[in-house]
PDB file of C-alpha atoms in Angstrom:
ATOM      1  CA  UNK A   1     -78.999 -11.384 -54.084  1.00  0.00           C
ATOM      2  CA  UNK A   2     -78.396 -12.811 -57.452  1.00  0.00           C
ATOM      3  CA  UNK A   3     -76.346 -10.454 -58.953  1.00  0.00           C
ATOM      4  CA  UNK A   4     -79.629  -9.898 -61.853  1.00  0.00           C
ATOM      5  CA  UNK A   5     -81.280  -6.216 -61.263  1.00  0.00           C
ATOM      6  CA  UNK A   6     -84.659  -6.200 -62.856  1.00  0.00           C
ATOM      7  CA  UNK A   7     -86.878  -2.555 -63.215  1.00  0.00           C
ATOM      8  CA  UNK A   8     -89.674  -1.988 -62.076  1.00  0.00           C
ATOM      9  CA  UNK A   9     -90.472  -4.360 -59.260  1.00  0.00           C
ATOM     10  CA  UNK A  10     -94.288  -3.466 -59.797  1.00  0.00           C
ATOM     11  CA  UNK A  11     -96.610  -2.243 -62.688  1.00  0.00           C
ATOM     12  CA  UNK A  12     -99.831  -1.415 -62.889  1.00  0.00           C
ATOM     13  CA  UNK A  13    -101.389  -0.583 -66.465  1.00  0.00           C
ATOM     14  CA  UNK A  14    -104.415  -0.835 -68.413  1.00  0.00           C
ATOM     15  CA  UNK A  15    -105.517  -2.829 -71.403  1.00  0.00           C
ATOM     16  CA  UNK A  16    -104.472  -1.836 -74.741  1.00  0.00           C
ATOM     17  CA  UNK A  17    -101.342  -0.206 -73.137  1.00  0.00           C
ATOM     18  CA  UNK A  18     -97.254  -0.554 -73.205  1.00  0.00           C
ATOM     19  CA  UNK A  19     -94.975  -1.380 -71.155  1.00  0.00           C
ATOM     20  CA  UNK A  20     -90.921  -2.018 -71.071  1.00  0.00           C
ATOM     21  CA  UNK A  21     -89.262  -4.184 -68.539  1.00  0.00           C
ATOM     22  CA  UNK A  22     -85.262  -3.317 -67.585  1.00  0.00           C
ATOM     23  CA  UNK A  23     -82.828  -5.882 -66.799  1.00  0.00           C
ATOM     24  CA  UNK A  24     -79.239  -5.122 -65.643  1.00  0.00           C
ATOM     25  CA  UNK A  25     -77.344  -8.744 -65.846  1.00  0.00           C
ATOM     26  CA  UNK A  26     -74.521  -9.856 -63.176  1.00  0.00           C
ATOM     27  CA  UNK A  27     -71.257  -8.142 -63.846  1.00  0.00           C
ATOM     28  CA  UNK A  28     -69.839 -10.464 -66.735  1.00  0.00           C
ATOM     29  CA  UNK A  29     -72.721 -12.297 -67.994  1.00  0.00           C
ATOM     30  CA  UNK A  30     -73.143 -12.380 -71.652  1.00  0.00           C
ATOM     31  CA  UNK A  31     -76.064 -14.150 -71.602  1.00  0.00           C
ATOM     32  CA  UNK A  32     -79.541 -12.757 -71.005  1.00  0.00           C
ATOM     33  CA  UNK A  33     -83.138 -14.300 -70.922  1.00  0.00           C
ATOM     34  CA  UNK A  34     -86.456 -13.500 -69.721  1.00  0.00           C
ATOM     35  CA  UNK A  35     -89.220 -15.772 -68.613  1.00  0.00           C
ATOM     36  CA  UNK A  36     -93.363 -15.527 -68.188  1.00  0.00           C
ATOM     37  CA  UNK A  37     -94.661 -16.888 -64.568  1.00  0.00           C
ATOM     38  CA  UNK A  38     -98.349 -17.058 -64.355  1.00  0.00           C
ATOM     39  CA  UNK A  39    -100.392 -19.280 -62.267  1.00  0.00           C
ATOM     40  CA  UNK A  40    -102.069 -21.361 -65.100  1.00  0.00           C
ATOM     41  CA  UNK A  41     -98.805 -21.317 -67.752  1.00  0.00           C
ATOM     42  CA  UNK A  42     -96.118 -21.565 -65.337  1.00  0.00           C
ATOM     43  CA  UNK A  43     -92.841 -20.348 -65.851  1.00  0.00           C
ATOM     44  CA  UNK A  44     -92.424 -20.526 -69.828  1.00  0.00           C
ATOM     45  CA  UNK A  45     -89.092 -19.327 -71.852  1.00  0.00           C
ATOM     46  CA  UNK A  46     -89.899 -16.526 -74.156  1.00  0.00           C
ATOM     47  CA  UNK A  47     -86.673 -15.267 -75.184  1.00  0.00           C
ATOM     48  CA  UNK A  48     -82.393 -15.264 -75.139  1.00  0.00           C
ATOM     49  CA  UNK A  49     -80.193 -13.125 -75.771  1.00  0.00           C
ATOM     50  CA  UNK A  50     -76.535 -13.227 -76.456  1.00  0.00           C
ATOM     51  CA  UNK A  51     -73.543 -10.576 -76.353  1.00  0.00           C
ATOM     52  CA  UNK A  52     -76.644  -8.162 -78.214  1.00  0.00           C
ATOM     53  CA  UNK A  53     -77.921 -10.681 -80.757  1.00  0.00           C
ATOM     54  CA  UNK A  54     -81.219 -13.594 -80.372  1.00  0.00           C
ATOM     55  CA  UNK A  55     -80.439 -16.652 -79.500  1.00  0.00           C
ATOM     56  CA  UNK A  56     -83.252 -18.883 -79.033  1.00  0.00           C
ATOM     57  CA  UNK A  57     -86.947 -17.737 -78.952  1.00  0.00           C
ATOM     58  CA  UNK A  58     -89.636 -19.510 -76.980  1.00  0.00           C
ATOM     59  CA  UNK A  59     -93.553 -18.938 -76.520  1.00  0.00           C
ATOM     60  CA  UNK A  60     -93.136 -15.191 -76.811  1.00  0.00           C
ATOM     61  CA  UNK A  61     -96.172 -13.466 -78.297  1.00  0.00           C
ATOM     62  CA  UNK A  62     -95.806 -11.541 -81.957  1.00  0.00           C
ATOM     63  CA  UNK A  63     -97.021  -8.547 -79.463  1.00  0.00           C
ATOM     64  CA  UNK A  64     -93.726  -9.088 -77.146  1.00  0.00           C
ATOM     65  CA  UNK A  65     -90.217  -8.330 -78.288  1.00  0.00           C
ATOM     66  CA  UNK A  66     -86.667  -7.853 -76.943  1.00  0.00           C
ATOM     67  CA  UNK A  67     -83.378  -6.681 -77.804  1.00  0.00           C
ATOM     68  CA  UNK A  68     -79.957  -6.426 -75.741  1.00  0.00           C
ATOM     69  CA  UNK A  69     -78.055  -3.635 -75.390  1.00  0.00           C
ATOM     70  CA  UNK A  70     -74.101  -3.160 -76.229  1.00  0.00           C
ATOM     71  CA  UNK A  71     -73.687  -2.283 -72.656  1.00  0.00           C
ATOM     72  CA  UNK A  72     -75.663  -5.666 -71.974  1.00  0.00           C
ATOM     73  CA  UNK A  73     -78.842  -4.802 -70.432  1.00  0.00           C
ATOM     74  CA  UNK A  74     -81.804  -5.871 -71.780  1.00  0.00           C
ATOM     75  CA  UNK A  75     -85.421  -4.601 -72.289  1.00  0.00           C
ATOM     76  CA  UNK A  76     -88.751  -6.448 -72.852  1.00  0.00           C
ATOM     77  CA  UNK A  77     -91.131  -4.750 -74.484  1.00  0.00           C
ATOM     78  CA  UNK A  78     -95.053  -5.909 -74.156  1.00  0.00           C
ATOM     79  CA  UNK A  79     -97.455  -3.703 -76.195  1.00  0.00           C
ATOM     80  CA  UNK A  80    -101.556  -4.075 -77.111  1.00  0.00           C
ATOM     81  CA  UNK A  81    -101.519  -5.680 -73.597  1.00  0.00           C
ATOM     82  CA  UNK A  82    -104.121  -7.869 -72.076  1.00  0.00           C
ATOM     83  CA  UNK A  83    -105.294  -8.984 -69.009  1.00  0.00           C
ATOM     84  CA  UNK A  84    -103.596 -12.467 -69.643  1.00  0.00           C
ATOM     85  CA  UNK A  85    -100.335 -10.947 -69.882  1.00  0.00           C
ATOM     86  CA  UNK A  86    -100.622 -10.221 -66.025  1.00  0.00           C
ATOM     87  CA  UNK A  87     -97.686 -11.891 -64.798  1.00  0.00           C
ATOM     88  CA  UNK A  88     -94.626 -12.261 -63.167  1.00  0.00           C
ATOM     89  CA  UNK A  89     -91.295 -11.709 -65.673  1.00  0.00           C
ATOM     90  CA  UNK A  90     -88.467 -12.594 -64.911  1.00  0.00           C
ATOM     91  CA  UNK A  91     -84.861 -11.931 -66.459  1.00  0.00           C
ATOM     92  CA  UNK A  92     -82.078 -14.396 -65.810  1.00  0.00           C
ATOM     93  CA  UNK A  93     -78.193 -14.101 -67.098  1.00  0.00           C
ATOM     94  CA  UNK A  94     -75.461 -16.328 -67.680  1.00  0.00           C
ATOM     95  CA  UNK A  95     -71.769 -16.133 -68.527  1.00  0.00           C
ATOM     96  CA  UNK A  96     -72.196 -17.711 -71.759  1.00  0.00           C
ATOM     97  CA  UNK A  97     -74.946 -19.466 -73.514  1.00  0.00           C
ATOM     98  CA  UNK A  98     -73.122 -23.118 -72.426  1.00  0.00           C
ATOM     99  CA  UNK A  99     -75.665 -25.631 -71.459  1.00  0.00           C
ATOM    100  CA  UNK A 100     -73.687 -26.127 -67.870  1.00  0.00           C
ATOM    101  CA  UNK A 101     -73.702 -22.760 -67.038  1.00  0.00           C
ATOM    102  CA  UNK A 102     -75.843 -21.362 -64.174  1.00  0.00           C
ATOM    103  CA  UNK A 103     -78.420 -19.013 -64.953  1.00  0.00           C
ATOM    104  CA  UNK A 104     -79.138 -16.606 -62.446  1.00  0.00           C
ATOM    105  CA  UNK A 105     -82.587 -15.106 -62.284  1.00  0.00           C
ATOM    106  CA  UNK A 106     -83.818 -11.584 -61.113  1.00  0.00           C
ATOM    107  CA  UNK A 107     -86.376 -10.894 -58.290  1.00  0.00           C
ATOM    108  CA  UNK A 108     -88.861  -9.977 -61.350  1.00  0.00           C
ATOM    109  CA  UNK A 109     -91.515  -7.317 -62.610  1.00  0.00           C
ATOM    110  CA  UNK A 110     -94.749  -8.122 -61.510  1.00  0.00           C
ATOM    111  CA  UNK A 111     -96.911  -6.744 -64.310  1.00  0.00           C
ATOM    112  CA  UNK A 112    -101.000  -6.299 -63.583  1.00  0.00           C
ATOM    113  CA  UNK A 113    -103.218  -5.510 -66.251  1.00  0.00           C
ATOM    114  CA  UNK A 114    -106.057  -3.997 -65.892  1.00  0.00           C
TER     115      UNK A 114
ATOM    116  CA  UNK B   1     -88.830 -32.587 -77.060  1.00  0.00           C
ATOM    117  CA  UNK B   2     -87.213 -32.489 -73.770  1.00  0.00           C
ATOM    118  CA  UNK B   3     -89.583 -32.416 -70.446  1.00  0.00           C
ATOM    119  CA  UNK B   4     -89.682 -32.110 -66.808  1.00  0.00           C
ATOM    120  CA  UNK B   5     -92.217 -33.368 -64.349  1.00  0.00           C
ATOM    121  CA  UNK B   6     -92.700 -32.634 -60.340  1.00  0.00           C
ATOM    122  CA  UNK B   7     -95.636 -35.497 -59.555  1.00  0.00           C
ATOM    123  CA  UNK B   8     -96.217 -33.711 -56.544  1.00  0.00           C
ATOM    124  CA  UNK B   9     -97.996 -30.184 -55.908  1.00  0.00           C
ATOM    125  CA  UNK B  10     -97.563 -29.950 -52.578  1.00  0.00           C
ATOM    126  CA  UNK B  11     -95.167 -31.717 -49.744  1.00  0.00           C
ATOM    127  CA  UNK B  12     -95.948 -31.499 -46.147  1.00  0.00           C
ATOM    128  CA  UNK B  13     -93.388 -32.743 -44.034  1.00  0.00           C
ATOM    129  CA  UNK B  14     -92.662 -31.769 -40.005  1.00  0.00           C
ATOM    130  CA  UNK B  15     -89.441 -29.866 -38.865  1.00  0.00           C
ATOM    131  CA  UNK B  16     -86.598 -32.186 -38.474  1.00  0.00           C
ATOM    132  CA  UNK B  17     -87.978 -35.067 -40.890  1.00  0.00           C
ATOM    133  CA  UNK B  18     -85.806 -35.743 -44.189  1.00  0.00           C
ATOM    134  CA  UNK B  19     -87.829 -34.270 -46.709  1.00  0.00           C
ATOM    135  CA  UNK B  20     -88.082 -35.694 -50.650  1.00  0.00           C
ATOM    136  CA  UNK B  21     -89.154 -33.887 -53.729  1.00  0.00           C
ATOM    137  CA  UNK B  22     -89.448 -35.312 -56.839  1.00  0.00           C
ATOM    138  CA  UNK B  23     -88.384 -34.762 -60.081  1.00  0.00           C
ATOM    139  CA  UNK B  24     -88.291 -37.111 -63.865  1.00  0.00           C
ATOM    140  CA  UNK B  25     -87.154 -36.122 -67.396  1.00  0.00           C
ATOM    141  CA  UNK B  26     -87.007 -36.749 -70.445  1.00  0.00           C
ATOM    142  CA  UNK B  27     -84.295 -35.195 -72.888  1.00  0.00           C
ATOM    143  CA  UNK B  28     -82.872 -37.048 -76.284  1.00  0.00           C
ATOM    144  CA  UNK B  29     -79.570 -36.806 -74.868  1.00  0.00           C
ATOM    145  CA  UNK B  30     -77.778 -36.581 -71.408  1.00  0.00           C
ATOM    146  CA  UNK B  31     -79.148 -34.018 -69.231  1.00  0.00           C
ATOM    147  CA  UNK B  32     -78.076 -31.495 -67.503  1.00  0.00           C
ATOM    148  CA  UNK B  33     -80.981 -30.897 -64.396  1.00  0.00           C
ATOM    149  CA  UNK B  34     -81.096 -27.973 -61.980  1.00  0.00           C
ATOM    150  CA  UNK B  35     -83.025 -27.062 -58.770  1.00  0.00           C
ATOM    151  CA  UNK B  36     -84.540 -23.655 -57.817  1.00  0.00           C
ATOM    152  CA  UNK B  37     -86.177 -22.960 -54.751  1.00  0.00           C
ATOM    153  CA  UNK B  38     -88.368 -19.314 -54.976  1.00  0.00           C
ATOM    154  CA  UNK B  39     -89.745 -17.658 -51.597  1.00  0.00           C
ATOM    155  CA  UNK B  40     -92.806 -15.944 -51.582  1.00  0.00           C
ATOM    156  CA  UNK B  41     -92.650 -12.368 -53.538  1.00  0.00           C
ATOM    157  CA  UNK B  42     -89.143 -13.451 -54.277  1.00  0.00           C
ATOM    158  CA  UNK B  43     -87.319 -14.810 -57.706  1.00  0.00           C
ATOM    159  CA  UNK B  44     -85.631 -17.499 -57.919  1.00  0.00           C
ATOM    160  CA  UNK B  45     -82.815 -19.255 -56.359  1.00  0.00           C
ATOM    161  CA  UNK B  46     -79.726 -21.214 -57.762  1.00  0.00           C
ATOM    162  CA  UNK B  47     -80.076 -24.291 -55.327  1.00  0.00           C
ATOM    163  CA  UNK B  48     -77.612 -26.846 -57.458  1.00  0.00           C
ATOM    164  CA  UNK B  49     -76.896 -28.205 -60.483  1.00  0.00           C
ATOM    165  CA  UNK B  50     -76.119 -31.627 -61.973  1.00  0.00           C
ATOM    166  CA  UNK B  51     -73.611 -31.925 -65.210  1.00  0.00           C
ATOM    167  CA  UNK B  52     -71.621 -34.592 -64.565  1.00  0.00           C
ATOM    168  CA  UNK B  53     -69.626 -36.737 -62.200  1.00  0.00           C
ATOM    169  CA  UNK B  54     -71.001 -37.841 -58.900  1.00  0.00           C
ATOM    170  CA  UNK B  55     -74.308 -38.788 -59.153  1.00  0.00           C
ATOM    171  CA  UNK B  56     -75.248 -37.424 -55.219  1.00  0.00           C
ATOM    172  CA  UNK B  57     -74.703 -33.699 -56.169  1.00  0.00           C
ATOM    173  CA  UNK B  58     -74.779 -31.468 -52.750  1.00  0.00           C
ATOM    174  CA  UNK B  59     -76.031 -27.581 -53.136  1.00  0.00           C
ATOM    175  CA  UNK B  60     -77.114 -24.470 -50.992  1.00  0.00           C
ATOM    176  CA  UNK B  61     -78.710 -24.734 -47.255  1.00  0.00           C
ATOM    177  CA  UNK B  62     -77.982 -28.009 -46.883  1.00  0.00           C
ATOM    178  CA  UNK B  63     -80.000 -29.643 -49.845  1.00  0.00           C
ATOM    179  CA  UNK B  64     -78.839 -32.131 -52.407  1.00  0.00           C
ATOM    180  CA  UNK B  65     -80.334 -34.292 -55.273  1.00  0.00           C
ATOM    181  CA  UNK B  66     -79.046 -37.846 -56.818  1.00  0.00           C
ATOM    182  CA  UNK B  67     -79.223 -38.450 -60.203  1.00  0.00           C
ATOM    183  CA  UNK B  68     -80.520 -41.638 -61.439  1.00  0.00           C
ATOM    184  CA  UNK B  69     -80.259 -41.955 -64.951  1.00  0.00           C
ATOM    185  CA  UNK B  70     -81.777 -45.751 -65.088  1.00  0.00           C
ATOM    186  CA  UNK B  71     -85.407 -44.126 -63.486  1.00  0.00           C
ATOM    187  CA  UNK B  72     -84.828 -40.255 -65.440  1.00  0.00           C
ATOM    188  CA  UNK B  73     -84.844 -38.666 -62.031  1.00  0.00           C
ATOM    189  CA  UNK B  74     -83.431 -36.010 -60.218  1.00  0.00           C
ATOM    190  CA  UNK B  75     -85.076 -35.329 -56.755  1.00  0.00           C
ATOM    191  CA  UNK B  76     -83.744 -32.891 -53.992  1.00  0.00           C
ATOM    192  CA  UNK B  77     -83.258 -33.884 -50.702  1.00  0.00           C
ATOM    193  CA  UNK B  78     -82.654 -32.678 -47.473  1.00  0.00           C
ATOM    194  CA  UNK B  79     -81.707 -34.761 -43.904  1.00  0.00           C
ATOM    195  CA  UNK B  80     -83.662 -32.434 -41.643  1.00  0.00           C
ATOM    196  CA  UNK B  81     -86.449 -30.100 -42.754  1.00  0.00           C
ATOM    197  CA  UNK B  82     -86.056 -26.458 -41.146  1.00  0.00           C
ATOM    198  CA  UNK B  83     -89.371 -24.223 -40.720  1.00  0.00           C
ATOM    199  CA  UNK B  84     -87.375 -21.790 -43.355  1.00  0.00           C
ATOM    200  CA  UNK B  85     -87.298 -24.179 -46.080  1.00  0.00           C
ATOM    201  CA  UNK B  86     -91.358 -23.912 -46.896  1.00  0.00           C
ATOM    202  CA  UNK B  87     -91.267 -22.259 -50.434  1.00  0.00           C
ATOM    203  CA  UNK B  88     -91.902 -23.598 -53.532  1.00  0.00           C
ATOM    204  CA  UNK B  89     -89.251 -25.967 -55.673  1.00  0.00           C
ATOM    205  CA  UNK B  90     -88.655 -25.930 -59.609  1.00  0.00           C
ATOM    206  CA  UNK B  91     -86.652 -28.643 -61.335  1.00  0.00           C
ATOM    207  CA  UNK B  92     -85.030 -27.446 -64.364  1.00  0.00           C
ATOM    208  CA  UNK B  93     -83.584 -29.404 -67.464  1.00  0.00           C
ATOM    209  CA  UNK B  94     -81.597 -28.679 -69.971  1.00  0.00           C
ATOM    210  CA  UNK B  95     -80.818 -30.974 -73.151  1.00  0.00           C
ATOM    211  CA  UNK B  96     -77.548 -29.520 -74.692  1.00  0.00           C
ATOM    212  CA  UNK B  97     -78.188 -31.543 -77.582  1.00  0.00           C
ATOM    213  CA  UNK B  98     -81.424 -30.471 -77.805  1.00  0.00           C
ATOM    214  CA  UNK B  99     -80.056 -27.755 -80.644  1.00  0.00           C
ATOM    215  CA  UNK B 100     -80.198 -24.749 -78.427  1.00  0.00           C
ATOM    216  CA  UNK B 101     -80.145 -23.774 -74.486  1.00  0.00           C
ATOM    217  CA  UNK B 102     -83.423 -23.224 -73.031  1.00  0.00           C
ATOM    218  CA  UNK B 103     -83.924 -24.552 -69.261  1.00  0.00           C
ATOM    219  CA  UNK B 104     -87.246 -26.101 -69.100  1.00  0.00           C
ATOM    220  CA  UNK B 105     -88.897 -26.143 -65.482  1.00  0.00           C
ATOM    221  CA  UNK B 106     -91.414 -28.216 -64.068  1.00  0.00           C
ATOM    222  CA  UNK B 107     -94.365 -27.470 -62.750  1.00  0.00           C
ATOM    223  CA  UNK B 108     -93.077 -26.619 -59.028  1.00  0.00           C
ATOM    224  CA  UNK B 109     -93.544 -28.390 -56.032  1.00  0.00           C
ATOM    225  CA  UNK B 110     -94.539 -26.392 -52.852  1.00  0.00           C
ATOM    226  CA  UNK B 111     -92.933 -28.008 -49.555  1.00  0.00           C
ATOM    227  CA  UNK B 112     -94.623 -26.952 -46.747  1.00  0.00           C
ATOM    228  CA  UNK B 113     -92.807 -27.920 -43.257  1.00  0.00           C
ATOM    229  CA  UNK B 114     -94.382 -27.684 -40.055  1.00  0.00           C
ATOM    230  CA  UNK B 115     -93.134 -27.340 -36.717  1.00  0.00           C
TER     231      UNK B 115
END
C-alpha cells in the first residue's frame, strides 16, 4: 500500500458525460500528479500539482482539468467524455516537487466510457 | 526532449534464472531513472531509484539495476526469477534540468517467468 488513496476504483459512464476523480496523497506529500494509462498511449503525464497551485502540465486535454485542495487532495475533472478517454488514471504524490524524490502512485480509477 | 525506451515487450525467463530487462535514455543532462513494477489490476510500485553514487543501485524484492552512463542505460536485474515476479516493468526518467519535473516512462516491459 502506497500511502496514495484514489476514489472511485471503478466508473462506468456514458459519452457526452462527467466525471471527477478523488485523490487523497500520503500523509506529508506536497506534491500531487495524475497520469493517463491506456493500451495504445501508455502511461502519459497530464498534470502536477504543488502545495494547491500547477506546476507542470502535460498532454492533458482542454476538456480535462485539475485543481488541489488546501487540505491537499486533489480532483480530476474529465467532462464532454469520449470513448477514448477510457482509461486507467492514476494519481501519484511526492514530498516536494524535487527531481530525486519518489513519487508514489495510487491503485487508480479505471474509467469506461460508454 | 528527454526519452525512455524498454526494447523489449515481453521477457520470458524460467524460475530460478537471472532475469534482465532493459532500459536506455536520453535526457540533456544527468538523469535521474526509476523502476516500477505494476501487477495485474494493481498501480504501480516504487521498485528503486537511481540519483547518484553507486552505479549498482539495489531496490525492493530482491531487484536491482546498474547505471551505465557510457551506453544511457539503466536495466533491472534480478539473480533468481520467482513465479511472483511476472508483472509488467516501467522505467522512468527524469531530467532535472529538463526545466520542470515530469517522470517520463517507457513503454513497459512484461516479464513473464515460468516454473
Amino acid at each position: 500500500d502506497s500511502g496514495v488513496t484514489q476514489t472511485p476504483k471503478h466508473l462506468i459512464t456514458a459519452t457526452g458525460q462527467r466525471v471527477t476523480l478523488r485523490c487523497s496523497p500520503r500523509s506529508g506529500d506536497l506534491s500531487v500528479y495524475w497520469y493517463q494509462q491506456s493500451l495504445d498511449q501508455g502511461l502519459q503525464f497530464l498534470i502536477q500539482y504543488y502545495n494547491g497551485e500547477e506546476r507542470a502540465k502535460g498532454n492533458i486535454l482542454e476538456r480535462f482539468s485539475a485543481q488541489q485542495f488546501p487540505d491537499l487532495h486533489s480532483e480530476l475533472n474529465l467532462s464532454s467524455l469520449e470513448l477514448g478517454d477510457s482509461a486507467l488514471y492514476f494519481c501519484a504524490s511526492s514530498v516536494s516537487d524535487s527531481s530525486g524524490n519518489t513519487i508514489y502512485f495510487g491503485e487508480g480509477s479505471w474509467l469506461t466510457v460508454v | 526532449a528527454q526519452s525512455v525506451a524498454q526494447p523489449e515487450d515481453q521477457v520470458n525467463v524460467a524460475e530460478g534464472n537471472p532475469l534482465t530487462v532493459k532500459c536506455t535514455y536520453s535526457v540533456s543532462g544527468n538523469p535521474y531513472l526509476f523502476w516500477y513494477v505494476q501487477y495485474p489490476n494493481r498501480g504501480l510500485q516504487f521498485l528503486l531509484k537511481y540519483i547518484t553514487g553507486d552505479n549498482l543501485v539495489k531496490g525492493s524484492y530482491g531487484f536491482e539495476a546498474e547505471f551505465n552512463k557510457s551506453q544511457t542505460s539503466f536495466h533491472l536485474k534480478k539473480p533468481s526469477a520467482l513465479v511472483s515476479d511476472s508483472a509488467l516493468y516501467f522505467c522512468a526518467v527524469r531530467d532535472p534540468g529538463g526545466g520542470y519535473n515530469k517522470l517520463i516512462f517507457g513503454a513497459g516491459t512484461r516479464l513473464a517467468v515460468h516454473p
